[in-house]
Amino acid sequence: SQQGEEDPQALSIQEGENATMNCSYKTSINNLQWYRQNSGRGLVHLILIRSNEREKHSGRLRVTLDTSKKSSSLLITASRAADTASYFCAPRAGNMLTFGGGTRLMVKP
Amino acid sequence: DAGVIQSPRHEVTEMGQEVTLRCKPISGHNSLFWYRQTMMRGLELLIYFNNNVPIDDSGMPEDRFSAKMPNASFSTLKIQPSEPRDSAVYFCASRSQGTAGNQPQHFGDGTRLSIL
């Protein structure tokens, strides 16, 4: 399976610090996507990185992709309490995404 | 723009009852996905449709589960008969075709299902 696996499972930081989450997967992909889920809500798409890209930025988000290592990372800079949520990576192969168990991020004010 | 709309938001019913979950995808999106989320198993893809046609239902747990998409603006996921182990949050997501398959999925807020 090309399921993404996030690491760490849980992360607790202070507001203003950076948060880094890692993702590993197993097979070749078309792209890799990161999603956020707030408690009691659906997943919200954050950023997509194509298989031929190595790094991508969106606001305070920075995503890297290393296809040789089958890994990706999501960096949130200058974190805010509102960033508290679960974060999922989702590698895409074919038409489907497969989601890992997520990283639960808590940002303390 | 309205997002993906799911109903009901919460459903509590007794085991053995039929449960029907509903989803209205974003207008213009041609792919629709049903997921189930539990603490133990995380987020699992149950079935997905492309242009209203079921493409992959390998994630549907058993014959008690069925899904339909009679038109581009409506889909249902039915469980009959329901069992306590079906308790979970069920999400619907839709996606536009876009170019080169690089389109994100848009999720509804889910239906929290409790089978007593």
Short mmCIF file of N, CA and C in Angstrom, two decimals, chain A:
data_model
loop_
_atom_site.label_atom_id
_atom_site.label_comp_id
_atom_site.label_asym_id
_atom_site.label_seq_id
_atom_site.Cartn_x
_atom_site.Cartn_y
_atom_site.Cartn_z
N SER A 1 0.84 -1.19 0.00
CA SER A 1 0.00 0.00 0.00
C SER A 1 0.87 1.24 0.00
N GLN A 2 0.36 2.33 -0.61
CA GLN A 2 1.15 3.54 -0.60
C GLN A 2 0.75 4.45 0.54
N GLN A 3 0.11 3.91 1.56
CA GLN A 3 -0.37 4.70 2.67
C GLN A 3 0.72 5.55 3.27
N GLY A 4 0.38 6.82 3.55
CA GLY A 4 1.31 7.68 4.23
C GLY A 4 1.34 7.38 5.71
N GLU A 5 2.51 7.48 6.29
CA GLU A 5 2.66 7.28 7.72
C GLU A 5 3.32 8.52 8.29
N GLU A 6 2.64 9.20 9.23
CA GLU A 6 3.16 10.44 9.77
C GLU A 6 3.97 10.18 11.05
N ASP A 7 4.89 11.06 11.26
CA ASP A 7 5.74 11.00 12.45
C ASP A 7 6.10 12.43 12.85
N PRO A 8 5.98 12.83 14.13
CA PRO A 8 5.52 12.00 15.24
C PRO A 8 4.00 11.85 15.24
N GLN A 9 3.48 11.01 16.10
CA GLN A 9 2.03 10.87 16.24
C GLN A 9 1.44 12.08 16.94
N ALA A 10 2.20 12.66 17.85
CA ALA A 10 1.73 13.83 18.58
C ALA A 10 2.89 14.78 18.80
N LEU A 11 2.58 16.08 18.78
CA LEU A 11 3.60 17.11 18.93
C LEU A 11 2.99 18.28 19.70
N SER A 12 3.71 18.71 20.73
CA SER A 12 3.24 19.83 21.53
C SER A 12 4.32 20.90 21.56
N ILE A 13 3.97 22.12 21.15
CA ILE A 13 4.95 23.20 21.08
C ILE A 13 4.33 24.48 21.63
N GLN A 14 5.17 25.48 21.84
CA GLN A 14 4.71 26.79 22.26
C GLN A 14 4.43 27.66 21.04
N GLU A 15 3.49 28.55 21.21
CA GLU A 15 3.19 29.50 20.14
C GLU A 15 4.46 30.23 19.73
N GLY A 16 4.63 30.40 18.43
CA GLY A 16 5.82 31.06 17.92
C GLY A 16 6.91 30.11 17.47
N GLU A 17 6.88 28.89 17.99
CA GLU A 17 7.87 27.89 17.57
C GLU A 17 7.47 27.30 16.22
N ASN A 18 8.43 26.63 15.60
CA ASN A 18 8.16 25.92 14.36
C ASN A 18 7.75 24.48 14.65
N ALA A 19 6.90 23.94 13.80
CA ALA A 19 6.46 22.54 13.93
C ALA A 19 6.83 21.80 12.66
N THR A 20 7.48 20.66 12.82
CA THR A 20 7.85 19.83 11.68
C THR A 20 7.22 18.46 11.81
N MET A 21 6.53 18.05 10.76
CA MET A 21 5.91 16.73 10.71
C MET A 21 6.45 15.99 9.50
N ASN A 22 6.68 14.70 9.66
CA ASN A 22 7.26 13.90 8.61
C ASN A 22 6.29 12.84 8.12
N CYS A 23 6.49 12.43 6.89
CA CYS A 23 5.61 11.45 6.26
C CYS A 23 6.46 10.50 5.44
N SER A 24 6.18 9.22 5.54
CA SER A 24 6.84 8.24 4.69
C SER A 24 5.78 7.43 3.96
N TYR A 25 6.12 6.97 2.78
CA TYR A 25 5.19 6.17 1.98
C TYR A 25 5.98 5.08 1.27
N LYS A 26 5.27 4.22 0.54
CA LYS A 26 5.94 3.00 0.09
C LYS A 26 6.11 2.85 -1.41
N THR A 27 5.23 3.47 -2.21
CA THR A 27 5.32 3.22 -3.64
C THR A 27 5.44 4.53 -4.41
N SER A 28 5.58 4.43 -5.71
CA SER A 28 5.67 5.62 -6.56
C SER A 28 4.36 6.39 -6.50
N ILE A 29 4.47 7.70 -6.57
CA ILE A 29 3.28 8.55 -6.43
C ILE A 29 3.20 9.57 -7.57
N ASN A 30 2.00 10.08 -7.78
CA ASN A 30 1.78 11.20 -8.71
C ASN A 30 2.02 12.52 -7.99
N ASN A 31 1.51 12.60 -6.79
CA ASN A 31 1.72 13.77 -5.96
C ASN A 31 1.52 13.39 -4.50
N LEU A 32 1.79 14.30 -3.62
CA LEU A 32 1.56 14.07 -2.20
C LEU A 32 0.88 15.30 -1.64
N GLN A 33 -0.16 15.08 -0.86
CA GLN A 33 -0.96 16.19 -0.35
C GLN A 33 -0.94 16.18 1.18
N TRP A 34 -1.06 17.36 1.75
CA TRP A 34 -1.19 17.50 3.20
C TRP A 34 -2.55 18.12 3.50
N TYR A 35 -3.16 17.58 4.54
CA TYR A 35 -4.48 18.05 4.98
C TYR A 35 -4.44 18.33 6.47
N ARG A 36 -5.32 19.20 6.89
CA ARG A 36 -5.50 19.50 8.31
C ARG A 36 -6.92 19.15 8.72
N GLN A 37 -7.08 18.66 9.93
CA GLN A 37 -8.41 18.37 10.46
C GLN A 37 -8.53 18.95 11.85
N ASN A 38 -9.46 19.89 11.98
CA ASN A 38 -9.80 20.41 13.29
C ASN A 38 -10.83 19.48 13.93
N SER A 39 -10.86 19.48 15.24
CA SER A 39 -11.73 18.57 15.97
C SER A 39 -13.18 18.72 15.53
N GLY A 40 -13.80 17.61 15.18
CA GLY A 40 -15.21 17.62 14.79
C GLY A 40 -15.48 18.12 13.40
N ARG A 41 -14.45 18.34 12.62
CA ARG A 41 -14.63 18.86 11.26
C ARG A 41 -14.03 17.93 10.23
N GLY A 42 -14.30 18.22 8.97
CA GLY A 42 -13.69 17.45 7.90
C GLY A 42 -12.27 17.90 7.61
N LEU A 43 -11.61 17.15 6.75
CA LEU A 43 -10.24 17.50 6.38
C LEU A 43 -10.23 18.68 5.42
N VAL A 44 -9.24 19.51 5.60
CA VAL A 44 -9.07 20.68 4.74
C VAL A 44 -7.73 20.57 4.04
N HIS A 45 -7.75 20.72 2.73
CA HIS A 45 -6.52 20.62 1.96
C HIS A 45 -5.61 21.81 2.24
N LEU A 46 -4.32 21.52 2.49
CA LEU A 46 -3.35 22.57 2.75
C LEU A 46 -2.46 22.84 1.55
N ILE A 47 -1.85 21.80 1.02
CA ILE A 47 -0.85 22.00 0.00
C ILE A 47 -0.63 20.68 -0.74
N LEU A 48 -0.31 20.80 -2.02
CA LEU A 48 -0.04 19.64 -2.87
C LEU A 48 1.34 19.82 -3.50
N ILE A 49 2.13 18.78 -3.46
CA ILE A 49 3.44 18.82 -4.10
C ILE A 49 3.50 17.69 -5.12
N ARG A 50 3.87 18.02 -6.34
CA ARG A 50 3.92 17.04 -7.40
C ARG A 50 5.18 16.18 -7.27
N SER A 51 5.17 15.05 -7.89
CA SER A 51 6.30 14.12 -7.75
C SER A 51 7.59 14.67 -8.33
N ASN A 52 7.48 15.66 -9.25
CA ASN A 52 8.70 16.23 -9.83
C ASN A 52 9.14 17.52 -9.12
N GLU A 53 8.48 17.84 -8.02
CA GLU A 53 8.85 19.01 -7.24
C GLU A 53 9.58 18.56 -5.97
N ARG A 54 10.43 19.43 -5.47
CA ARG A 54 11.20 19.08 -4.27
C ARG A 54 10.80 19.91 -3.07
N GLU A 55 10.28 21.11 -3.34
CA GLU A 55 9.91 21.98 -2.23
C GLU A 55 8.80 22.91 -2.70
N LYS A 56 7.92 23.24 -1.75
CA LYS A 56 6.84 24.14 -2.08
C LYS A 56 6.47 24.95 -0.85
N HIS A 57 6.10 26.20 -1.07
CA HIS A 57 5.74 27.08 0.04
C HIS A 57 4.32 27.60 -0.15
N SER A 58 3.65 27.80 0.97
CA SER A 58 2.36 28.45 0.96
C SER A 58 2.19 29.15 2.29
N GLY A 59 2.36 30.45 2.30
CA GLY A 59 2.27 31.20 3.56
C GLY A 59 3.30 30.71 4.56
N ARG A 60 2.83 30.28 5.72
CA ARG A 60 3.74 29.77 6.75
C ARG A 60 4.05 28.29 6.60
N LEU A 61 3.58 27.69 5.53
CA LEU A 61 3.80 26.26 5.30
C LEU A 61 4.93 26.05 4.30
N ARG A 62 5.75 25.05 4.62
CA ARG A 62 6.80 24.64 3.68
C ARG A 62 6.77 23.12 3.61
N VAL A 63 6.65 22.60 2.42
CA VAL A 63 6.61 21.16 2.22
C VAL A 63 7.81 20.75 1.37
N THR A 64 8.43 19.66 1.76
CA THR A 64 9.50 19.07 0.95
C THR A 64 9.10 17.66 0.55
N LEU A 65 9.67 17.21 -0.54
CA LEU A 65 9.41 15.86 -1.02
C LEU A 65 10.72 15.27 -1.52
N ASP A 66 11.04 14.09 -1.03
CA ASP A 66 12.22 13.35 -1.46
C ASP A 66 11.73 12.00 -1.98
N THR A 67 11.58 11.89 -3.29
CA THR A 67 11.03 10.66 -3.86
C THR A 67 12.02 9.50 -3.76
N SER A 68 13.31 9.80 -3.67
CA SER A 68 14.28 8.71 -3.54
C SER A 68 14.17 8.04 -2.17
N LYS A 69 13.78 8.82 -1.17
CA LYS A 69 13.59 8.29 0.17
C LYS A 69 12.13 8.01 0.48
N LYS A 70 11.25 8.36 -0.47
CA LYS A 70 9.82 8.19 -0.28
C LYS A 70 9.40 8.86 1.03
N SER A 71 9.73 10.12 1.13
CA SER A 71 9.40 10.85 2.34
C SER A 71 9.06 12.30 2.02
N SER A 72 8.30 12.90 2.93
CA SER A 72 7.92 14.29 2.81
C SER A 72 7.90 14.90 4.20
N SER A 73 8.05 16.21 4.26
CA SER A 73 7.93 16.88 5.54
C SER A 73 7.08 18.13 5.38
N LEU A 74 6.38 18.47 6.44
CA LEU A 74 5.58 19.69 6.50
C LEU A 74 6.11 20.53 7.65
N LEU A 75 6.50 21.75 7.32
CA LEU A 75 7.00 22.68 8.33
C LEU A 75 6.00 23.82 8.45
N ILE A 76 5.57 24.07 9.67
CA ILE A 76 4.73 25.24 9.96
C ILE A 76 5.61 26.20 10.76
N THR A 77 5.84 27.37 10.22
CA THR A 77 6.69 28.34 10.91
C THR A 77 5.84 29.28 11.77
N ALA A 78 6.46 29.80 12.82
CA ALA A 78 5.80 30.77 13.70
C ALA A 78 4.40 30.31 14.06
N SER A 79 4.31 29.16 14.68
CA SER A 79 3.01 28.54 14.93
C SER A 79 2.12 29.42 15.80
N ARG A 80 0.82 29.21 15.64
CA ARG A 80 -0.21 29.94 16.39
C ARG A 80 -1.12 28.93 17.07
N ALA A 81 -1.79 29.36 18.11
CA ALA A 81 -2.73 28.46 18.80
C ALA A 81 -3.77 27.90 17.82
N ALA A 82 -4.14 28.69 16.82
CA ALA A 82 -5.14 28.25 15.84
C ALA A 82 -4.62 27.13 14.94
N ASP A 83 -3.32 26.86 14.97
CA ASP A 83 -2.77 25.75 14.18
C ASP A 83 -3.01 24.41 14.86
N THR A 84 -3.49 24.42 16.08
CA THR A 84 -3.79 23.17 16.79
C THR A 84 -4.80 22.37 16.00
N ALA A 85 -4.41 21.15 15.61
CA ALA A 85 -5.23 20.31 14.74
C ALA A 85 -4.47 19.00 14.50
N SER A 86 -5.08 18.11 13.76
CA SER A 86 -4.39 16.92 13.27
C SER A 86 -3.99 17.15 11.82
N TYR A 87 -2.81 16.69 11.46
CA TYR A 87 -2.28 16.90 10.12
C TYR A 87 -2.02 15.54 9.48
N PHE A 88 -2.48 15.41 8.24
CA PHE A 88 -2.38 14.14 7.53
C PHE A 88 -1.64 14.33 6.21
N CYS A 89 -0.76 13.39 5.91
CA CYS A 89 -0.22 13.36 4.55
C CYS A 89 -0.99 12.31 3.76
N ALA A 90 -1.09 12.53 2.47
CA ALA A 90 -1.86 11.64 1.61
C ALA A 90 -1.15 11.50 0.28
N PRO A 91 -0.36 10.44 0.13
CA PRO A 91 0.23 10.19 -1.17
C PRO A 91 -0.84 9.79 -2.17
N ARG A 92 -0.67 10.25 -3.39
CA ARG A 92 -1.62 9.88 -4.42
C ARG A 92 -0.92 9.04 -5.47
N ALA A 93 -1.48 7.86 -5.71
CA ALA A 93 -1.06 7.00 -6.82
C ALA A 93 -2.33 6.60 -7.54
N GLY A 94 -2.40 6.82 -8.82
CA GLY A 94 -3.65 6.59 -9.53
C GLY A 94 -4.66 7.65 -9.14
N ASN A 95 -5.89 7.24 -8.90
CA ASN A 95 -6.95 8.19 -8.60
C ASN A 95 -7.24 8.36 -7.12
N MET A 96 -6.54 7.63 -6.29
CA MET A 96 -6.93 7.63 -4.89
C MET A 96 -5.82 8.14 -3.97
N LEU A 97 -6.28 8.72 -2.87
CA LEU A 97 -5.37 9.10 -1.79
C LEU A 97 -5.46 8.06 -0.69
N THR A 98 -4.35 7.84 -0.01
CA THR A 98 -4.40 7.01 1.20
C THR A 98 -3.81 7.81 2.34
N PHE A 99 -4.52 7.82 3.43
CA PHE A 99 -4.18 8.67 4.56
C PHE A 99 -3.55 7.84 5.69
N GLY A 100 -2.56 8.44 6.32
CA GLY A 100 -1.99 7.83 7.51
C GLY A 100 -2.81 8.19 8.73
N GLY A 101 -2.26 7.89 9.90
CA GLY A 101 -2.95 8.15 11.15
C GLY A 101 -2.88 9.58 11.62
N GLY A 102 -2.03 10.38 10.98
CA GLY A 102 -1.96 11.79 11.31
C GLY A 102 -1.02 12.13 12.44
N THR A 103 -0.66 13.40 12.50
CA THR A 103 0.09 13.96 13.62
C THR A 103 -0.82 14.93 14.34
N ARG A 104 -0.99 14.73 15.64
CA ARG A 104 -1.82 15.65 16.43
C ARG A 104 -0.92 16.75 16.97
N LEU A 105 -1.14 17.95 16.47
CA LEU A 105 -0.33 19.10 16.87
C LEU A 105 -1.10 19.94 17.87
N MET A 106 -0.44 20.24 18.99
CA MET A 106 -1.00 21.17 19.95
C MET A 106 -0.05 22.36 20.08
N VAL A 107 -0.58 23.54 19.86
CA VAL A 107 0.20 24.76 20.00
C VAL A 107 -0.32 25.50 21.23
N LYS A 108 0.54 25.63 22.21
CA LYS A 108 0.13 26.25 23.48
C LYS A 108 0.35 27.75 23.42
N PRO A 109 -0.65 28.52 23.85
CA PRO A 109 -0.51 29.98 23.80
C PRO A 109 0.45 30.50 24.87
#
